[in-house]
Coordinates of C-alpha atoms in Angstrom, one line a residue:
Chain A
M18 CA -18.5 39.4 29.8
K19 CA -17.8 35.7 29.6
R20 CA -18.3 33.9 32.8
N21 CA -15.1 32.3 34.0
T22 CA -16.8 29.0 34.8
A23 CA -14.1 26.8 33.5
I24 CA -13.7 25.9 37.0
L25 CA -10.3 24.8 37.3
L26 CA -10.1 21.1 37.5
L27 CA -7.1 19.0 37.6
L28 CA -7.0 15.5 36.5
A29 CA -4.7 13.4 38.5
A30 CA -4.8 10.1 36.8
A31 CA -2.7 8.0 39.1
L32 CA -2.6 5.1 36.8
V33 CA -0.7 1.9 37.4
L34 CA 1.3 1.3 34.2
G35 CA 1.5 -2.3 33.1
L36 CA -1.4 -3.3 35.2
T37 CA -2.6 -6.7 34.4
I38 CA -6.3 -7.1 34.1
G39 CA -7.3 -10.7 34.9
A40 CA -9.3 -12.8 32.6
S41 CA -12.3 -12.5 34.8
G42 CA -13.7 -10.0 37.2
A43 CA -11.4 -7.4 35.7
Y44 CA -11.5 -4.0 37.3
F45 CA -9.4 -0.9 37.1
T46 CA -7.7 0.2 40.3
A47 CA -6.3 3.5 41.5
N48 CA -3.5 4.5 43.6
D49 CA -3.7 8.0 45.0
A50 CA -4.8 11.0 43.1
A51 CA -1.5 12.9 42.9
K52 CA 0.8 10.0 42.2
G53 CA 2.4 9.2 38.9
G54 CA 2.8 12.6 37.3
Y55 CA -0.5 12.6 35.6
V56 CA -1.6 15.9 37.0
L57 CA -3.2 18.0 34.4
R58 CA -3.5 21.7 35.3
I59 CA -6.2 23.5 33.5
G60 CA -5.8 27.2 34.2
H61 CA -6.0 27.6 37.9
T62 CA -8.6 24.9 38.3
P63 CA -8.7 22.2 41.0
P64 CA -7.5 18.7 40.3
I65 CA -9.4 15.7 39.1
G66 CA -7.9 12.3 39.8
E67 CA -8.2 8.8 38.3
K68 CA -6.7 5.7 39.9
F69 CA -6.4 2.1 38.8
E70 CA -5.9 -1.2 40.4
D71 CA -8.3 -3.9 39.7
H72 CA -11.0 -1.5 38.8
K73 CA -11.0 2.1 37.5
E74 CA -11.6 4.6 40.2
V75 CA -12.4 8.1 39.2
V76 CA -11.8 10.8 41.8
I77 CA -12.3 14.5 41.0
T78 CA -10.5 17.0 43.2
N79 CA -11.2 20.7 43.3
E80 CA -8.1 22.9 43.8
P81 CA -7.8 24.8 47.0
D82 CA -9.5 28.2 47.0
A83 CA -11.4 27.5 43.8
A84 CA -15.1 28.1 43.5
T85 CA -17.5 25.3 44.3
V86 CA -18.5 23.3 41.3
F87 CA -20.7 20.4 40.3
V88 CA -19.1 17.6 38.4
R89 CA -20.2 14.7 36.2
V90 CA -18.4 11.9 34.4
K91 CA -19.0 9.8 31.3
A92 CA -17.2 6.7 30.2
F93 CA -16.9 5.5 26.7
A94 CA -16.2 2.0 25.3
A95 CA -16.6 0.5 21.9
A96 CA -20.3 0.7 20.9
K97 CA -20.9 -3.0 21.4
Y98 CA -19.5 -2.8 24.9
Q99 CA -20.9 0.6 26.0
D100 CA -23.8 -1.0 27.9
K101 CA -21.5 -3.4 29.7
L102 CA -19.6 -0.7 31.6
G103 CA -20.5 -0.9 35.3
Y104 CA -20.6 2.0 37.8
T105 CA -20.7 2.0 41.6
G106 CA -19.8 4.8 44.0
S107 CA -21.1 6.6 47.0
N108 CA -22.8 9.9 46.1
W109 CA -22.7 9.2 42.4
K110 CA -25.9 8.8 40.5
K111 CA -26.8 7.9 37.0
G112 CA -28.3 10.5 34.7
L113 CA -32.0 10.2 34.0
S114 CA -31.9 10.0 30.2
G115 CA -29.8 6.9 29.9
D116 CA -27.0 9.0 28.3
F117 CA -24.4 7.4 30.5
Y118 CA -23.5 10.5 32.6
Y119 CA -22.8 9.9 36.2
Y120 CA -23.4 12.9 38.5
Y121 CA -21.6 13.6 41.8
M122 CA -24.5 14.5 44.0
L123 CA -22.6 16.8 46.3
P124 CA -21.2 20.3 45.6
L125 CA -17.4 20.1 45.3
E126 CA -15.8 22.9 47.3
G127 CA -12.3 24.1 46.7
G128 CA -9.7 21.8 48.2
T129 CA -12.1 18.8 48.4
A130 CA -12.4 15.6 46.4
T131 CA -15.3 13.4 45.3
D132 CA -15.9 10.0 46.5
A133 CA -14.5 7.4 44.1
L134 CA -16.6 6.3 41.1
H135 CA -15.7 2.8 40.3
V136 CA -16.0 1.9 36.6
S137 CA -16.0 -1.8 35.9
V138 CA -14.7 -3.0 32.6
S139 CA -14.8 -6.7 33.2
E140 CA -17.1 -7.2 30.2
V141 CA -15.5 -4.5 28.1
L142 CA -12.2 -6.3 28.2
P143 CA -13.4 -9.9 27.7
A144 CA -11.5 -13.0 28.5
G145 CA -10.6 -15.0 25.4
A146 CA -9.7 -12.1 23.2
E147 CA -7.1 -12.6 20.5
P148 CA -3.5 -11.8 21.5
G149 CA -2.7 -8.3 20.2
E150 CA -6.3 -7.2 20.3
K151 CA -6.6 -3.6 21.6
S152 CA -9.4 -1.7 23.2
N153 CA -9.8 1.8 24.6
V154 CA -11.9 3.0 27.5
I155 CA -12.2 6.8 27.6
I156 CA -13.3 8.8 30.6
A157 CA -14.6 12.3 30.1
Y158 CA -15.4 14.7 32.9
E159 CA -17.2 18.0 33.1
S160 CA -17.6 20.7 35.7
T161 CA -20.0 23.6 36.0
P162 CA -20.4 26.3 38.7
A163 CA -22.5 25.1 41.6
I164 CA -26.0 26.6 41.8
F165 CA -28.1 26.4 44.9
T166 CA -31.8 26.9 45.5
A167 CA -33.2 29.5 47.8
D168 CA -33.2 27.0 50.7
G169 CA -29.6 26.2 50.1
K170 CA -29.9 22.9 48.4
P171 CA -27.7 22.1 45.3
D172 CA -29.7 22.6 42.2
F173 CA -28.2 20.1 39.8
R174 CA -31.0 20.2 37.3
T175 CA -30.7 24.0 36.8
A176 CA -26.9 23.6 36.4
W177 CA -26.8 20.5 34.2
G178 CA -30.3 20.3 32.7
A179 CA -33.0 17.7 32.8
D180 CA -30.6 14.7 32.7
A181 CA -29.3 15.4 36.2
P182 CA -31.0 13.7 39.1
A183 CA -32.6 16.0 41.7
A184 CA -30.8 16.6 45.0
E185 CA -32.0 14.5 47.8
Chain B
M10 CA 29.0 -53.6 -23.4
T11 CA 26.8 -52.5 -26.3
N12 CA 24.5 -49.6 -26.3
R13 CA 21.6 -52.0 -26.4
S14 CA 22.8 -53.9 -23.4
V15 CA 23.3 -50.6 -21.5
S16 CA 19.8 -49.5 -22.4
A17 CA 18.4 -52.9 -21.3
A18 CA 20.3 -52.6 -18.0
A19 CA 18.9 -49.2 -17.5
R20 CA 15.4 -50.4 -18.1
L21 CA 16.0 -53.3 -15.7
A22 CA 17.3 -50.9 -13.1
A23 CA 14.3 -48.7 -13.6
C24 CA 12.0 -51.6 -13.2
L25 CA 13.7 -52.8 -10.0
L26 CA 13.7 -49.2 -8.8
A27 CA 10.0 -48.9 -9.4
L28 CA 9.3 -52.2 -7.7
V29 CA 11.3 -51.3 -4.7
C30 CA 10.5 -47.6 -4.5
L31 CA 6.8 -47.2 -4.6
L32 CA 5.6 -44.4 -6.7
S33 CA 4.3 -41.6 -4.5
L34 CA 1.7 -39.6 -6.2
P35 CA 2.4 -35.9 -6.3
A36 CA -1.1 -34.7 -6.1
L37 CA -1.0 -35.0 -2.4
P38 CA 1.6 -32.7 -0.9
G39 CA 0.7 -32.3 2.7
A40 CA -2.9 -31.4 3.2
R41 CA -3.3 -28.8 0.6
A42 CA -5.4 -30.9 -1.8
F43 CA -6.8 -34.3 -2.2
A44 CA -8.3 -36.2 -5.1
E45 CA -11.3 -38.4 -5.2
S46 CA -12.9 -40.2 -8.1
P47 CA -15.2 -43.2 -8.5
E48 CA -13.4 -46.5 -8.3
E49 CA -12.8 -48.2 -11.6
P50 CA -11.9 -51.8 -12.4
A51 CA -8.3 -52.5 -11.7
A52 CA -6.3 -52.3 -15.0
P53 CA -2.7 -51.5 -15.9
V54 CA -2.0 -47.9 -16.4
D55 CA -2.9 -46.6 -19.8
L56 CA -0.5 -43.9 -21.0
T57 CA -1.9 -43.4 -24.5
A58 CA -2.7 -39.8 -25.5
G59 CA -5.6 -37.9 -23.9
G60 CA -8.2 -39.4 -21.6
C61 CA -7.7 -37.3 -18.5
G62 CA -9.4 -34.4 -16.9
L63 CA -9.6 -32.3 -13.8
T64 CA -12.5 -30.9 -11.8
V65 CA -11.0 -28.2 -9.6
Y66 CA -12.6 -26.7 -6.5
P67 CA -10.7 -23.6 -5.5
V68 CA -11.7 -24.2 -2.0
S69 CA -13.4 -26.9 0.0
S70 CA -16.9 -26.1 1.0
Y71 CA -15.9 -26.8 4.6
A72 CA -13.6 -23.8 4.7
D73 CA -14.8 -20.8 6.7
F74 CA -14.4 -18.5 3.7
A75 CA -15.8 -21.0 1.1
E76 CA -18.8 -18.9 0.5
D77 CA -16.8 -15.8 -0.1
L78 CA -14.6 -17.5 -2.7
R79 CA -17.6 -19.1 -4.3
D80 CA -19.8 -16.0 -4.6
N81 CA -17.3 -13.1 -4.8
A82 CA -14.4 -14.3 -6.8
A83 CA -14.0 -15.4 -10.5
I84 CA -11.0 -17.6 -10.2
T85 CA -8.9 -18.6 -13.2
V86 CA -7.3 -22.0 -12.9
D87 CA -4.2 -22.3 -15.1
V88 CA -2.8 -25.8 -15.7
Y89 CA 0.6 -26.2 -17.2
K90 CA 2.0 -29.5 -18.4
V91 CA 5.3 -29.9 -16.8
A92 CA 6.3 -33.4 -17.8
E93 CA 4.8 -36.2 -19.9
A94 CA 4.1 -39.5 -18.4
A95 CA 6.7 -42.1 -19.4
A96 CA 6.1 -45.8 -19.1
I97 CA 8.4 -48.0 -17.0
P98 CA 8.5 -51.4 -18.8
G99 CA 7.2 -54.3 -16.8
V100 CA 5.8 -52.2 -14.0
D101 CA 2.3 -50.8 -13.5
A102 CA 3.7 -47.4 -12.8
Y103 CA 5.1 -44.4 -14.7
G104 CA 7.7 -41.7 -14.5
Y105 CA 8.2 -38.4 -16.0
R106 CA 10.0 -36.7 -18.9
F107 CA 10.1 -32.9 -18.3
I108 CA 9.1 -30.9 -21.4
P109 CA 10.3 -27.4 -22.4
P110 CA 10.5 -24.9 -20.7
F111 CA 10.2 -27.1 -17.6
D112 CA 13.2 -29.1 -18.6
D113 CA 15.2 -26.2 -17.1
A114 CA 18.0 -27.1 -14.8
S115 CA 16.2 -25.5 -11.9
V116 CA 13.4 -28.0 -12.3
T117 CA 15.4 -31.1 -13.0
T118 CA 17.7 -30.3 -10.1
A119 CA 14.7 -30.1 -7.8
A120 CA 13.4 -33.3 -9.3
A121 CA 16.7 -35.1 -8.7
A122 CA 16.3 -34.5 -5.0
G123 CA 13.4 -36.9 -5.0
M124 CA 13.6 -38.9 -8.2
T125 CA 16.0 -41.2 -9.8
L126 CA 16.8 -40.7 -13.5
A127 CA 16.8 -44.0 -15.4
D128 CA 16.8 -44.2 -19.1
G129 CA 15.7 -40.6 -19.4
V130 CA 12.7 -41.2 -17.1
N131 CA 12.5 -39.5 -13.7
V132 CA 11.1 -42.1 -11.3
P133 CA 9.9 -40.8 -8.0
N134 CA 11.6 -42.4 -5.0
A135 CA 9.5 -44.0 -2.3
A136 CA 10.7 -41.5 0.2
L137 CA 9.8 -38.6 -1.9
S138 CA 8.2 -36.3 0.6
A139 CA 5.5 -33.7 0.3
A140 CA 8.2 -31.1 1.0
K141 CA 10.2 -32.3 -2.0
W142 CA 7.1 -32.1 -4.2
D143 CA 6.6 -28.6 -2.9
E144 CA 10.1 -27.7 -3.9
L145 CA 9.5 -29.1 -7.3
A146 CA 6.3 -27.2 -7.6
Q147 CA 8.1 -24.0 -6.6
A148 CA 10.7 -24.6 -9.3
A149 CA 8.1 -25.2 -11.9
A150 CA 6.2 -22.1 -10.9
A151 CA 9.4 -20.0 -11.1
V152 CA 9.7 -21.2 -14.7
V153 CA 6.3 -19.8 -15.4
K154 CA 7.0 -16.6 -13.6
N155 CA 10.3 -16.0 -15.3
S156 CA 9.5 -17.2 -18.8
T157 CA 9.5 -14.4 -21.4
A158 CA 7.1 -16.4 -23.5
E159 CA 4.4 -17.9 -21.3
P160 CA 4.4 -21.7 -21.6
A161 CA 1.4 -23.5 -23.1
K162 CA -1.4 -24.0 -20.7
L163 CA -5.0 -25.1 -20.2
S164 CA -7.1 -22.4 -18.5
A165 CA -10.6 -22.2 -17.2
V166 CA -12.5 -19.7 -15.1
K167 CA -14.6 -20.5 -12.1
A168 CA -17.4 -18.0 -12.4
K169 CA -18.7 -16.1 -9.4
G170 CA -21.3 -18.3 -7.7
A171 CA -19.9 -21.5 -9.1
E172 CA -18.1 -24.0 -6.9
S173 CA -15.7 -25.7 -9.4
V174 CA -14.2 -25.5 -12.8
R175 CA -13.5 -28.1 -15.4
V176 CA -10.0 -28.5 -17.0
P177 CA -9.9 -28.7 -19.9
A178 CA -13.1 -26.9 -20.6
S179 CA -13.8 -29.5 -23.3
G180 CA -12.1 -32.7 -24.4
T181 CA -9.4 -34.4 -22.4
M182 CA -5.8 -33.9 -21.5
D183 CA -2.8 -36.1 -21.8
K184 CA -1.2 -38.1 -19.0
G185 CA 1.6 -36.4 -17.2
L186 CA 2.6 -34.1 -14.5
Y187 CA 0.8 -30.7 -14.3
L188 CA 1.3 -27.5 -12.4
V189 CA -2.0 -26.0 -11.1
L190 CA -2.1 -22.2 -10.4
A191 CA -5.2 -20.3 -9.2
H192 CA -5.5 -16.6 -9.5
T193 CA -7.9 -13.7 -10.4
E194 CA -7.6 -11.6 -13.5
E195 CA -8.2 -8.4 -11.6
T196 CA -5.2 -8.7 -9.4
D197 CA -1.5 -9.4 -9.8
Y198 CA -0.8 -13.0 -10.6
W199 CA 1.9 -13.5 -8.0
D200 CA 1.7 -12.5 -4.4
E201 CA 5.1 -10.8 -3.8
E202 CA 4.3 -10.4 -0.1
A203 CA 4.0 -14.1 0.6
A204 CA 5.5 -15.0 3.9
G205 CA 8.6 -17.1 3.8
G206 CA 9.5 -16.1 0.3
A207 CA 7.6 -18.9 -1.4
L208 CA 6.0 -18.2 -4.7
T209 CA 2.2 -18.0 -4.3
T210 CA -0.6 -16.8 -6.5
K211 CA -3.2 -14.4 -5.4
V212 CA -6.9 -14.3 -5.3
E213 CA -8.9 -11.3 -3.9
S214 CA -12.6 -11.2 -3.3
S215 CA -14.6 -8.2 -2.0
G216 CA -13.3 -8.5 1.5
N217 CA -10.5 -11.0 1.6
K218 CA -7.2 -11.9 0.2
Y219 CA -6.1 -15.5 -0.5
R220 CA -2.9 -17.2 -1.4
Y221 CA -2.4 -20.4 -3.2
L222 CA 0.8 -22.4 -3.2
P223 CA 1.6 -23.9 -6.6
L224 CA 0.4 -27.5 -6.8
L225 CA 1.6 -30.4 -8.8
V226 CA -0.9 -33.0 -9.8
T227 CA -0.1 -36.2 -11.7
L228 CA -2.5 -37.8 -14.2
P229 CA -3.5 -40.6 -13.9
H230 CA -3.7 -40.9 -10.2
K231 CA -4.0 -44.0 -8.0
S232 CA -5.9 -44.1 -4.8
E233 CA -6.5 -46.9 -2.4
T234 CA -10.1 -46.4 -1.5
L235 CA -12.1 -43.3 -1.0
G236 CA -13.0 -44.4 2.5
N237 CA -9.4 -43.6 3.5
Y238 CA -10.2 -39.9 3.5
R239 CA -10.8 -38.6 6.9
Y240 CA -12.9 -35.6 7.9
D241 CA -12.5 -33.1 10.6
D242 CA -13.9 -29.6 11.3
D243 CA -12.1 -28.2 8.3
G244 CA -13.5 -30.9 6.0
P245 CA -11.8 -33.7 4.1
I246 CA -8.2 -34.2 4.6
V247 CA -5.7 -36.4 2.9
P248 CA -4.7 -39.8 4.4
D249 CA -1.7 -39.9 6.6
E250 CA -0.1 -42.4 4.4
P251 CA 0.9 -41.5 0.8
V252 CA -1.0 -43.1 -2.0
T253 CA 1.3 -45.2 -4.1
S254 CA 1.1 -47.1 -7.3
A255 CA 1.6 -50.3 -5.4
A256 CA -1.6 -49.8 -3.6
E257 CA -4.7 -51.7 -4.4
G258 CA -7.2 -50.1 -6.6
A259 CA -7.6 -48.7 -10.1
W260 CA -5.9 -45.9 -12.0
I261 CA -8.0 -42.8 -12.0
Y262 CA -7.9 -40.6 -15.1
D263 CA -10.4 -38.0 -14.1
L264 CA -9.7 -36.3 -10.8
T265 CA -11.4 -33.9 -8.5
L266 CA -9.1 -31.5 -6.7
Y267 CA -9.8 -29.4 -3.7
L268 CA -7.3 -26.6 -3.4
K269 CA -6.6 -25.2 0.0
P270 CA -5.8 -21.5 0.0
E271 CA -4.6 -19.4 2.9
S272 CA -6.9 -16.6 3.9
E273 CA -5.6 -13.2 4.9
N274 CA -8.1 -10.6 5.8
R275 CA -7.2 -7.3 4.2
K276 CA -7.3 -4.3 6.4
A277 CA -6.8 -0.5 6.1
D278 CA -6.5 2.5 8.4
L279 CA -8.7 5.5 8.6
I280 CA -7.6 8.9 10.1
I281 CA -10.0 10.9 12.1
K282 CA -9.3 14.6 12.2
K283 CA -10.7 17.2 14.5
T284 CA -10.7 20.9 14.0
L285 CA -11.8 23.2 16.8
R286 CA -12.7 26.9 16.2
N287 CA -13.8 29.8 18.3
Y288 CA -13.0 28.0 21.6
H289 CA -12.4 30.3 24.5
V290 CA -12.8 28.1 27.5
N291 CA -9.8 27.8 29.8
S292 CA -10.1 24.1 29.8
K293 CA -9.5 21.1 27.5
A294 CA -12.2 19.9 25.2
L295 CA -12.3 16.1 24.7
F296 CA -13.8 14.6 21.6
V297 CA -14.8 10.9 21.3
F298 CA -15.3 9.0 18.1
R299 CA -16.8 5.5 17.6
V300 CA -15.9 3.4 14.6
D301 CA -18.0 0.4 13.8
A302 CA -18.0 -1.9 10.9
A303 CA -19.9 -4.9 9.5
M304 CA -19.7 -6.8 6.3
P305 CA -22.5 -5.9 3.8
D306 CA -23.8 -9.5 3.8
A307 CA -24.0 -9.6 7.6
P308 CA -24.9 -6.2 8.7
D309 CA -25.8 -7.3 12.2
T310 CA -22.5 -8.9 12.9
S311 CA -19.8 -6.5 14.1
V312 CA -16.4 -7.0 12.5
Y313 CA -14.9 -3.9 14.1
S314 CA -16.0 -1.8 17.1
A315 CA -13.6 0.8 18.7
V316 CA -13.6 4.1 20.4
F317 CA -11.0 6.9 20.0
S318 CA -10.5 10.4 21.4
V319 CA -8.8 13.7 20.7
S320 CA -8.4 16.6 23.0
L321 CA -7.7 20.2 22.2
A322 CA -7.2 23.2 24.6
A323 CA -7.5 25.9 21.9
D324 CA -8.4 26.4 18.3
G325 CA -6.6 24.1 16.0
S326 CA -6.5 20.6 14.7
K327 CA -5.4 17.1 15.9
A328 CA -6.0 13.7 14.6
T329 CA -6.1 10.0 15.7
I330 CA -6.2 6.8 13.7
A331 CA -8.4 3.8 13.5
R332 CA -6.2 0.9 12.5
N333 CA -6.9 -2.4 10.8
I334 CA -10.5 -1.9 9.6
P335 CA -11.5 -4.8 7.5
I336 CA -11.6 -3.9 3.8
G337 CA -15.0 -4.5 2.3
A338 CA -16.8 -3.6 5.5
E339 CA -19.5 -0.9 5.7
V340 CA -18.0 1.5 8.2
T341 CA -19.6 4.2 10.4
V342 CA -17.5 6.9 12.1
E343 CA -19.5 8.9 14.6
E344 CA -18.5 11.8 16.8
T345 CA -20.3 10.6 19.9
Y346 CA -19.0 13.3 22.4
F347 CA -17.7 16.8 21.7
G348 CA -16.6 18.2 25.0
A349 CA -18.2 20.1 27.8
S350 CA -18.5 23.4 25.9
C351 CA -18.5 22.6 22.2
K352 CA -21.0 22.0 19.4
P353 CA -20.6 20.7 15.9
S354 CA -19.9 23.5 13.4
P355 CA -23.1 24.3 11.4
G356 CA -23.3 22.4 8.2
T357 CA -20.6 19.9 9.1
K358 CA -21.0 16.2 9.6
T359 CA -21.0 14.3 12.9
I360 CA -21.2 10.9 11.2
Y361 CA -19.6 9.3 8.1
S362 CA -20.7 6.0 6.6
G363 CA -19.1 4.3 3.7
L364 CA -17.4 1.2 2.3
M365 CA -13.8 0.5 3.4
T366 CA -11.4 0.0 0.6
E367 CA -7.7 -0.3 0.4
N368 CA -7.6 3.2 -0.9
G369 CA -9.8 4.6 1.9
L370 CA -13.4 5.1 2.8
V371 CA -15.8 5.4 -0.2
I372 CA -18.8 7.5 0.7
G373 CA -21.5 7.3 -1.8
T374 CA -20.1 8.0 -5.3
E375 CA -17.2 10.2 -4.0
P376 CA -13.6 9.2 -4.4
P377 CA -12.1 7.3 -1.4
V378 CA -10.8 9.3 1.5
K379 CA -8.2 8.3 4.1
I380 CA -9.2 11.1 6.4
V381 CA -12.7 11.9 7.8
E382 CA -12.9 15.4 9.3
F383 CA -15.1 16.8 12.1
F384 CA -15.5 20.5 12.9
N385 CA -16.5 22.0 16.2
E386 CA -16.7 25.3 17.8
G387 CA -16.9 26.7 21.3
D388 CA -20.4 26.7 22.9
G389 CA -20.6 27.3 26.6
T390 CA -18.2 27.8 29.5
N391 CA -18.2 24.5 31.4
G392 CA -14.8 22.9 32.1
G393 CA -13.8 19.5 31.0
G394 CA -11.2 17.0 30.0
G395 CA -10.6 13.3 30.2
I396 CA -8.3 10.4 29.6
E397 CA -7.9 7.7 27.0
N398 CA -6.9 4.3 28.5
S399 CA -5.5 1.9 26.0
F400 CA -5.4 -1.9 26.6
E401 CA -3.9 -4.8 24.8
Y402 CA -4.6 -8.5 25.2
K403 CA -1.3 -10.3 25.8
E404 CA -0.2 -13.9 25.4
G405 CA -1.0 -15.5 28.7
E406 CA -4.6 -14.4 28.6
H407 CA -4.7 -11.0 30.3
W408 CA -5.2 -7.4 29.4
V409 CA -2.5 -4.9 30.0
I410 CA -2.7 -1.1 30.0
I411 CA -0.4 0.0 27.3
A412 CA -1.1 3.8 27.3
Q413 CA -3.0 6.3 29.3
N414 CA -3.2 9.6 27.6
Q415 CA -4.8 12.8 29.0
D416 CA -3.9 14.6 25.8
P417 CA -4.9 12.1 23.1
G418 CA -4.4 12.9 19.4
V419 CA -1.5 14.1 17.4
D420 CA -0.8 16.5 14.6
E421 CA -2.2 15.2 11.4
S422 CA 1.2 15.2 9.7
E423 CA 2.3 12.4 12.1
L424 CA -0.3 10.1 10.6
V425 CA -0.5 11.1 7.0
S426 CA 1.8 9.4 4.5
P427 CA 2.9 11.3 1.4
G428 CA 0.4 11.1 -1.3
T429 CA -2.6 10.5 1.0
P430 CA -5.7 11.7 -0.8

């Protein structure tokens, strides 16, 4: 029987339309997770939210009463800019393989949300571009059922594989 | 008054006109071309047959794209005699008598806007501007374009790798007014898409498209001194002041012309299609594609780098489009991410590399394709999804979010035009 581990995530990308990114120090910014009608319901999964202001703020929210999950996020820019994406956020850690995954280092229980992961694109959207030039930044997220060790610690490496940092 | 006295009066008028109205030389309309030649001893203009020649550079070596035109384009230079040089008695200057088929009313009317007809000779007015010469060149080019029988011409081909071409290939040409048109044999002669409706000729190299405005050049030419030419980042440019027959210096019978084409990079689109099979996860699958391109002669210099995505929640197909990929570039399209619970279908490609052409991507020896396809199938039970944020750089130096799409990709039919291979 197939495990129903498509754990029910909801992406609430509260994105500020028409946001102006400055010529320098450009960041995405977020409002709140449920604002703006970007809620994406996937089955009966909990929500995931993204916000923008002057930096991109990725917040993943698990729906109430859903099972506890682990989550990870990966951002994509054009190849020549991929290494220039910047990430900061409490309880987020970079994967070990250099594959650009960022792992949320706490189990995400139903009805709770991650701390924000700030994704800087200041060098992905460079100043001095040609008017009309376009660029995409893509955020992918994944969730998997939470697994715990015998002593009750989250076992990220068993759940995700060797790229995941070990729990502290 | 007798006919003789009328003719004499006309000649006198022409002389006075030429003295008062300095003869502007038509080889210098704006900054599109300039002429240079060794200075010769000052002598009255010699309008006897023959004795003239042109060395034509299709582009100045200072232009950004000079190397491309030199190495990748065999350019034919067609030179049509529009008018013969006609002496103006008593004056070291000359005018023009248009010859068939350029004696058409469209040409003589354009000439009349900047020349005075005296005793059958069209004498350029002092105030004859570069714009008027352009209009005359357009009229003459239209005669060439519309003639059922092509007018007589001198032609020479600048070979690939060569910088210039000699016209005529051997011997000399007569004094007079000539129309210079540059084009390539492999493409249409005229560029029907030229902005502003002006007639232009077309040259295409492996990666670029160029337009040439028709150019009129008069032989012989008169320059003040070569030192008058100024240089800037784009190379030599013409003097601000028009060169006139009243200027000091010698008549020059053998000219060097530097044409100044406009460059227009040619671009094409490529559709990326995703097909998902055997997907049973109750969650979206996001697929990310990178498109990168570089010109073959500069493989380490990116000319295109972009990322696109498509999401699917069930078996089926969707597509996205990579727009404005430079033609002539080596292009790689790679599926760099295929969801939380998918894998590439066995035996299918996750990367395509080929040469971008106006007909599509040429991969190896296969016919060009306008769609590259990727196939995946379900593999796992993790949940996932994502969002594609699209930005555009606006006037005023800032980036603006123009789209945020949690369901990127559309049905292929929304991207494919009829007849797409």
